[in-house]
Structures are given as C-alpha cells and as structure tokens.
Amino acid sequence: MRGLFAGGTLCAEAELIAREALGEAAGSFTDFGDDAFTRGRPHPMIDPGPRLERLAADADDPACGVLLLDVVLGHAAEEDPAARLAPLVTRARRNGAHVVISLCGARGDPQDLARQARALNDAGAAVFASNAAAARHAALLATPAKTPSPPPAPAPPSPGEPPPGGGPLLGPGPPSAPGPGGG
C-alpha cells in the first residue's frame, strides 16, 4: 500500500490504522504537506504537483497494489482536484492497482463535494467520507489472504452530504484487471 496525503493528520491516522491491520506490510505513507515538501512552494492542497508526480510513478509501478489518498476540499484548496487526479486514478486501475480516496469536504464547498466524488468514482476510485473508513478498506484490499467484499451500496445522501458514519460516498468504481495484493 502507498499512502499519498496532503494532510498530515489524515496521513498519520491512515498509517496507524493500516499498521494495526497489516504490521510492517502496511507499506509507505507520505505527507506531502510536510515541511520537506513545502519549503519554497505552496501546500499540496493548493499546488498538488509533487503528489501528482508521485501518484503517476506509483500508478505505473506493478508492485503497487493499493493507493490511498486524501482529497481535501474548501476555500483554501485546489479549485478542481478531481480533474487532475481522475486520469491518474484511471491509469492506476488500468495497471491493476486499487485506489481508495478519503474525500474531506462539505456541502457548499466551492469544488462541489458530490461532483468531486462522482468524478473520482467514475475514474475507478472507492471514495469514502471518512479517512478512517478509507484506511480500513485500503488495508483489506492490501491483505493478500483476503478478498474483501465491495463496500455496501450507500443509502443516497442528501445532495453534497456525506453518508452517516463516513461510509463510502460511492462504491469501489469500475472493475479492473486483478492486480497485486500488497503495496
């Protein structure tokens, strides 16, 4: 599993959950908002360039079975994160990797929460309203001995509202060719 995060707290939470489930096999987790990545450049919520470059490399890596990302919406965030992420999600899925996204936003965010969720799901990602739920789902996907069931179909939330309990905003996306199980 490879975790590529814009938010440090979300990264730490996902890594903790994955390590509890998978131990050292949990893979790597990178906080692109860390000072090492932001010296002299905007935070990745505004300029996702370095994270997108890494996502492109991981999407083409046959050893990468699961990609876990956060997408944070709001007034200080990128205008349309799904527009730049969706082609890379599709590429990763085409190469056999699972993509799981925690989408942190609210109705009224300028990026339109529901539109972002649909675009990412249409590209092949499993989209969750809860970072913890996304991390647990990614850990299941990264467990070689288990083949998880797809997340349950969510009850349709009010437009732009996450479902109760942070469950999947949308299901796991279109099927792809089977890929490697680990990270």
PDB file of C-alpha atoms in Angstrom:
ATOM      1  CA  MET A   1       0.000   0.000   0.000  1.00  0.00           C
ATOM      2  CA  ARG A   2       1.154   3.519  -0.752  1.00  0.00           C
ATOM      3  CA  GLY A   3      -0.453   6.407   1.099  1.00  0.00           C
ATOM      4  CA  LEU A   4      -0.090   9.813  -0.583  1.00  0.00           C
ATOM      5  CA  PHE A   5      -1.540  12.562   1.595  1.00  0.00           C
ATOM      6  CA  ALA A   6      -1.929  16.333   1.560  1.00  0.00           C
ATOM      7  CA  GLY A   7      -2.978  16.391   5.224  1.00  0.00           C
ATOM      8  CA  GLY A   8      -0.523  15.366   7.932  1.00  0.00           C
ATOM      9  CA  THR A   9      -3.160  14.361  10.477  1.00  0.00           C
ATOM     10  CA  LEU A  10      -5.035  12.321   7.867  1.00  0.00           C
ATOM     11  CA  CYS A  11      -1.760  10.652   6.864  1.00  0.00           C
ATOM     12  CA  ALA A  12      -0.914   9.768  10.482  1.00  0.00           C
ATOM     13  CA  GLU A  13      -4.406   8.368  11.100  1.00  0.00           C
ATOM     14  CA  ALA A  14      -4.341   6.218   7.954  1.00  0.00           C
ATOM     15  CA  GLU A  15      -0.868   4.895   8.718  1.00  0.00           C
ATOM     16  CA  LEU A  16      -1.867   3.977  12.278  1.00  0.00           C
ATOM     17  CA  ILE A  17      -4.942   2.085  11.059  1.00  0.00           C
ATOM     18  CA  ALA A  18      -3.017   0.312   8.291  1.00  0.00           C
ATOM     19  CA  ARG A  19      -0.165  -0.690  10.608  1.00  0.00           C
ATOM     20  CA  GLU A  20      -2.634  -2.056  13.177  1.00  0.00           C
ATOM     21  CA  ALA A  21      -4.150  -4.221  10.429  1.00  0.00           C
ATOM     22  CA  LEU A  22      -1.053  -5.152   8.422  1.00  0.00           C
ATOM     23  CA  GLY A  23       2.018  -4.523  10.585  1.00  0.00           C
ATOM     24  CA  GLU A  24       5.147  -3.699   8.624  1.00  0.00           C
ATOM     25  CA  ALA A  25       3.424  -4.908   5.448  1.00  0.00           C
ATOM     26  CA  ALA A  26       1.308  -1.738   5.564  1.00  0.00           C
ATOM     27  CA  GLY A  27       3.627  -0.065   3.066  1.00  0.00           C
ATOM     28  CA  SER A  28       4.628   3.589   2.928  1.00  0.00           C
ATOM     29  CA  PHE A  29       2.788   6.774   3.856  1.00  0.00           C
ATOM     30  CA  THR A  30       3.901  10.214   2.693  1.00  0.00           C
ATOM     31  CA  ASP A  31       2.624  13.562   3.962  1.00  0.00           C
ATOM     32  CA  PHE A  32       3.194  15.933   1.053  1.00  0.00           C
ATOM     33  CA  GLY A  33       2.244  18.823   3.345  1.00  0.00           C
ATOM     34  CA  ASP A  34       5.348  18.191   5.450  1.00  0.00           C
ATOM     35  CA  ASP A  35       7.972  20.948   5.568  1.00  0.00           C
ATOM     36  CA  ALA A  36      10.316  18.791   3.478  1.00  0.00           C
ATOM     37  CA  PHE A  37       7.891  19.132   0.546  1.00  0.00           C
ATOM     38  CA  THR A  38       6.582  22.660   1.108  1.00  0.00           C
ATOM     39  CA  ARG A  39       9.754  24.720   1.547  1.00  0.00           C
ATOM     40  CA  GLY A  40       9.525  27.403  -1.102  1.00  0.00           C
ATOM     41  CA  ARG A  41       6.306  26.100  -2.604  1.00  0.00           C
ATOM     42  CA  PRO A  42       2.578  26.118  -1.783  1.00  0.00           C
ATOM     43  CA  HIS A  43       0.930  23.412   0.295  1.00  0.00           C
ATOM     44  CA  PRO A  44      -0.275  20.400  -1.761  1.00  0.00           C
ATOM     45  CA  MET A  45      -3.913  21.361  -1.152  1.00  0.00           C
ATOM     46  CA  ILE A  46      -3.181  24.366  -3.373  1.00  0.00           C
ATOM     47  CA  ASP A  47      -0.412  23.006  -5.619  1.00  0.00           C
ATOM     48  CA  PRO A  48      -0.569  19.207  -5.800  1.00  0.00           C
ATOM     49  CA  GLY A  49       2.325  18.926  -8.292  1.00  0.00           C
ATOM     50  CA  PRO A  50       4.757  16.772  -6.258  1.00  0.00           C
ATOM     51  CA  ARG A  51       1.994  14.447  -5.090  1.00  0.00           C
ATOM     52  CA  LEU A  52       0.661  14.067  -8.639  1.00  0.00           C
ATOM     53  CA  GLU A  53       4.175  13.211  -9.870  1.00  0.00           C
ATOM     54  CA  ARG A  54       4.496  10.523  -7.209  1.00  0.00           C
ATOM     55  CA  LEU A  55       0.992   9.238  -7.955  1.00  0.00           C
ATOM     56  CA  ALA A  56       1.903   8.947 -11.642  1.00  0.00           C
ATOM     57  CA  ALA A  57       5.012   6.915 -10.774  1.00  0.00           C
ATOM     58  CA  ASP A  58       3.106   4.673  -8.357  1.00  0.00           C
ATOM     59  CA  ALA A  59       0.272   4.198 -10.866  1.00  0.00           C
ATOM     60  CA  ASP A  60       2.806   2.648 -13.245  1.00  0.00           C
ATOM     61  CA  ASP A  61       4.567   0.525 -10.599  1.00  0.00           C
ATOM     62  CA  PRO A  62       3.444  -3.113 -10.887  1.00  0.00           C
ATOM     63  CA  ALA A  63       4.472  -3.684  -7.243  1.00  0.00           C
ATOM     64  CA  CYS A  64       1.889  -1.148  -6.055  1.00  0.00           C
ATOM     65  CA  GLY A  65      -1.408  -2.875  -5.343  1.00  0.00           C
ATOM     66  CA  VAL A  66      -3.247  -0.208  -3.339  1.00  0.00           C
ATOM     67  CA  LEU A  67      -3.073   3.582  -3.422  1.00  0.00           C
ATOM     68  CA  LEU A  68      -4.667   5.529  -0.569  1.00  0.00           C
ATOM     69  CA  LEU A  69      -5.149   9.288  -0.918  1.00  0.00           C
ATOM     70  CA  ASP A  70      -6.904  12.151   0.771  1.00  0.00           C
ATOM     71  CA  VAL A  71      -8.686  14.904  -1.118  1.00  0.00           C
ATOM     72  CA  VAL A  72      -9.447  17.972   0.974  1.00  0.00           C
ATOM     73  CA  LEU A  73     -11.984  20.487  -0.303  1.00  0.00           C
ATOM     74  CA  GLY A  74     -12.631  24.028   0.842  1.00  0.00           C
ATOM     75  CA  HIS A  75     -11.928  27.662   0.077  1.00  0.00           C
ATOM     76  CA  ALA A  76      -8.157  27.318   0.532  1.00  0.00           C
ATOM     77  CA  ALA A  77      -7.890  24.159  -1.575  1.00  0.00           C
ATOM     78  CA  GLU A  78      -7.308  23.389  -5.238  1.00  0.00           C
ATOM     79  CA  GLU A  79     -10.168  24.505  -7.491  1.00  0.00           C
ATOM     80  CA  ASP A  80     -10.960  21.080  -9.008  1.00  0.00           C
ATOM     81  CA  PRO A  81      -8.801  18.293  -7.559  1.00  0.00           C
ATOM     82  CA  ALA A  82     -10.692  15.506  -9.344  1.00  0.00           C
ATOM     83  CA  ALA A  83      -9.849  16.961 -12.755  1.00  0.00           C
ATOM     84  CA  ARG A  84      -6.152  16.273 -12.197  1.00  0.00           C
ATOM     85  CA  LEU A  85      -6.497  13.121 -10.101  1.00  0.00           C
ATOM     86  CA  ALA A  86      -9.041  11.230 -12.235  1.00  0.00           C
ATOM     87  CA  PRO A  87      -6.712  10.431 -15.169  1.00  0.00           C
ATOM     88  CA  LEU A  88      -4.106   9.065 -12.750  1.00  0.00           C
ATOM     89  CA  VAL A  89      -6.733   7.025 -10.902  1.00  0.00           C
ATOM     90  CA  THR A  90      -7.818   5.534 -14.233  1.00  0.00           C
ATOM     91  CA  ARG A  91      -4.190   4.781 -15.118  1.00  0.00           C
ATOM     92  CA  ALA A  92      -3.566   3.066 -11.767  1.00  0.00           C
ATOM     93  CA  ARG A  93      -6.731   0.984 -12.129  1.00  0.00           C
ATOM     94  CA  ARG A  94      -5.823   0.039 -15.701  1.00  0.00           C
ATOM     95  CA  ASN A  95      -2.469  -1.181 -14.333  1.00  0.00           C
ATOM     96  CA  GLY A  96      -4.221  -3.313 -11.701  1.00  0.00           C
ATOM     97  CA  ALA A  97      -3.935  -1.154  -8.567  1.00  0.00           C
ATOM     98  CA  HIS A  98      -6.842  -0.336  -6.285  1.00  0.00           C
ATOM     99  CA  VAL A  99      -7.360   3.351  -5.491  1.00  0.00           C
ATOM    100  CA  VAL A 100      -9.073   4.427  -2.273  1.00  0.00           C
ATOM    101  CA  ILE A 101      -9.793   8.088  -1.537  1.00  0.00           C
ATOM    102  CA  SER A 102     -10.952   9.837   1.602  1.00  0.00           C
ATOM    103  CA  LEU A 103     -12.855  12.909   0.459  1.00  0.00           C
ATOM    104  CA  CYS A 104     -12.952  15.578   3.146  1.00  0.00           C
ATOM    105  CA  GLY A 105     -15.467  18.266   2.329  1.00  0.00           C
ATOM    106  CA  ALA A 106     -18.937  19.632   2.918  1.00  0.00           C
ATOM    107  CA  ARG A 107     -21.945  20.809   1.008  1.00  0.00           C
ATOM    108  CA  GLY A 108     -21.232  24.364  -0.024  1.00  0.00           C
ATOM    109  CA  ASP A 109     -17.522  23.854  -0.698  1.00  0.00           C
ATOM    110  CA  PRO A 110     -16.606  25.605  -3.945  1.00  0.00           C
ATOM    111  CA  GLN A 111     -15.402  22.335  -5.506  1.00  0.00           C
ATOM    112  CA  ASP A 112     -18.865  20.675  -5.138  1.00  0.00           C
ATOM    113  CA  LEU A 113     -18.446  17.599  -2.939  1.00  0.00           C
ATOM    114  CA  ALA A 114     -20.882  15.423  -4.913  1.00  0.00           C
ATOM    115  CA  ARG A 115     -19.282  16.287  -8.271  1.00  0.00           C
ATOM    116  CA  GLN A 116     -15.795  15.511  -6.935  1.00  0.00           C
ATOM    117  CA  ALA A 117     -16.981  12.171  -5.511  1.00  0.00           C
ATOM    118  CA  ARG A 118     -18.648  11.194  -8.801  1.00  0.00           C
ATOM    119  CA  ALA A 119     -15.633  12.124 -10.913  1.00  0.00           C
ATOM    120  CA  LEU A 120     -13.222  10.167  -8.715  1.00  0.00           C
ATOM    121  CA  ASN A 121     -15.554   7.171  -8.558  1.00  0.00           C
ATOM    122  CA  ASP A 122     -16.115   7.238 -12.316  1.00  0.00           C
ATOM    123  CA  ALA A 123     -12.321   7.122 -12.712  1.00  0.00           C
ATOM    124  CA  GLY A 124     -12.253   3.923 -10.648  1.00  0.00           C
ATOM    125  CA  ALA A 125     -11.651   5.012  -7.048  1.00  0.00           C
ATOM    126  CA  ALA A 126     -13.537   3.867  -3.975  1.00  0.00           C
ATOM    127  CA  VAL A 127     -14.477   7.185  -2.356  1.00  0.00           C
ATOM    128  CA  PHE A 128     -15.128   7.494   1.386  1.00  0.00           C
ATOM    129  CA  ALA A 129     -16.367  10.376   3.536  1.00  0.00           C
ATOM    130  CA  SER A 130     -14.229   9.102   6.429  1.00  0.00           C
ATOM    131  CA  ASN A 131     -10.446   8.859   6.357  1.00  0.00           C
ATOM    132  CA  ALA A 132     -10.559   6.016   8.895  1.00  0.00           C
ATOM    133  CA  ALA A 133     -13.070   4.067   6.782  1.00  0.00           C
ATOM    134  CA  ALA A 134     -10.933   4.620   3.681  1.00  0.00           C
ATOM    135  CA  ALA A 135      -7.829   3.381   5.513  1.00  0.00           C
ATOM    136  CA  ARG A 136      -9.633   0.272   6.777  1.00  0.00           C
ATOM    137  CA  HIS A 137     -10.896  -0.503   3.266  1.00  0.00           C
ATOM    138  CA  ALA A 138      -7.413   0.005   1.791  1.00  0.00           C
ATOM    139  CA  ALA A 139      -5.940  -2.312   4.438  1.00  0.00           C
ATOM    140  CA  LEU A 140      -8.461  -5.006   3.479  1.00  0.00           C
ATOM    141  CA  LEU A 141      -7.513  -4.613  -0.171  1.00  0.00           C
ATOM    142  CA  ALA A 142      -3.810  -4.854   0.712  1.00  0.00           C
ATOM    143  CA  THR A 143      -4.289  -8.078   2.689  1.00  0.00           C
ATOM    144  CA  PRO A 144      -3.156 -10.828   0.297  1.00  0.00           C
ATOM    145  CA  ALA A 145      -5.018 -13.647   2.064  1.00  0.00           C
ATOM    146  CA  LYS A 146      -8.372 -11.890   1.939  1.00  0.00           C
ATOM    147  CA  THR A 147     -10.522 -10.780  -0.923  1.00  0.00           C
ATOM    148  CA  PRO A 148     -12.779  -8.127   0.558  1.00  0.00           C
ATOM    149  CA  SER A 149     -16.334  -7.735  -0.469  1.00  0.00           C
ATOM    150  CA  PRO A 150     -17.037  -4.427  -2.119  1.00  0.00           C
ATOM    151  CA  PRO A 151     -18.266  -1.802   0.304  1.00  0.00           C
ATOM    152  CA  PRO A 152     -22.026  -1.865   0.793  1.00  0.00           C
ATOM    153  CA  ALA A 153     -24.007   0.340  -1.520  1.00  0.00           C
ATOM    154  CA  PRO A 154     -24.590   3.567   0.359  1.00  0.00           C
ATOM    155  CA  ALA A 155     -28.019   4.943   1.005  1.00  0.00           C
ATOM    156  CA  PRO A 156     -28.226   8.023  -1.159  1.00  0.00           C
ATOM    157  CA  PRO A 157     -27.252  11.016   0.978  1.00  0.00           C
ATOM    158  CA  SER A 158     -28.759  14.417   0.541  1.00  0.00           C
ATOM    159  CA  PRO A 159     -27.025  16.135  -2.370  1.00  0.00           C
ATOM    160  CA  GLY A 160     -23.497  17.051  -1.336  1.00  0.00           C
ATOM    161  CA  GLU A 161     -23.770  15.449   2.120  1.00  0.00           C
ATOM    162  CA  PRO A 162     -21.571  12.566   3.276  1.00  0.00           C
ATOM    163  CA  PRO A 163     -23.399   9.431   4.417  1.00  0.00           C
ATOM    164  CA  PRO A 164     -23.773   8.694   8.124  1.00  0.00           C
ATOM    165  CA  GLY A 165     -20.744   7.031   9.693  1.00  0.00           C
ATOM    166  CA  GLY A 166     -18.387   8.157   6.941  1.00  0.00           C
ATOM    167  CA  GLY A 167     -19.127   5.117   4.791  1.00  0.00           C
ATOM    168  CA  PRO A 168     -18.434   5.076   1.094  1.00  0.00           C
ATOM    169  CA  LEU A 169     -19.696   8.098  -0.774  1.00  0.00           C
ATOM    170  CA  LEU A 170     -19.715   5.866  -3.808  1.00  0.00           C
ATOM    171  CA  GLY A 171     -18.779   2.239  -4.386  1.00  0.00           C
ATOM    172  CA  PRO A 172     -15.411   0.903  -5.486  1.00  0.00           C
ATOM    173  CA  GLY A 173     -15.562   2.185  -9.051  1.00  0.00           C
ATOM    174  CA  PRO A 174     -15.497   0.196 -12.263  1.00  0.00           C
ATOM    175  CA  PRO A 175     -13.804  -3.220 -12.132  1.00  0.00           C
ATOM    176  CA  SER A 176     -10.219  -3.555 -13.281  1.00  0.00           C
ATOM    177  CA  ALA A 177      -7.912  -6.394 -14.084  1.00  0.00           C
ATOM    178  CA  PRO A 178      -6.731  -8.240 -10.973  1.00  0.00           C
ATOM    179  CA  GLY A 179      -3.561  -6.694  -9.622  1.00  0.00           C
ATOM    180  CA  PRO A 180      -1.032  -7.350  -6.921  1.00  0.00           C
ATOM    181  CA  GLY A 181      -2.440  -7.531  -3.413  1.00  0.00           C
ATOM    182  CA  GLY A 182       0.220  -5.643  -1.499  1.00  0.00           C
ATOM    183  CA  GLY A 183       1.930  -2.308  -1.592  1.00  0.00           C
TER     184      GLY A 183
END
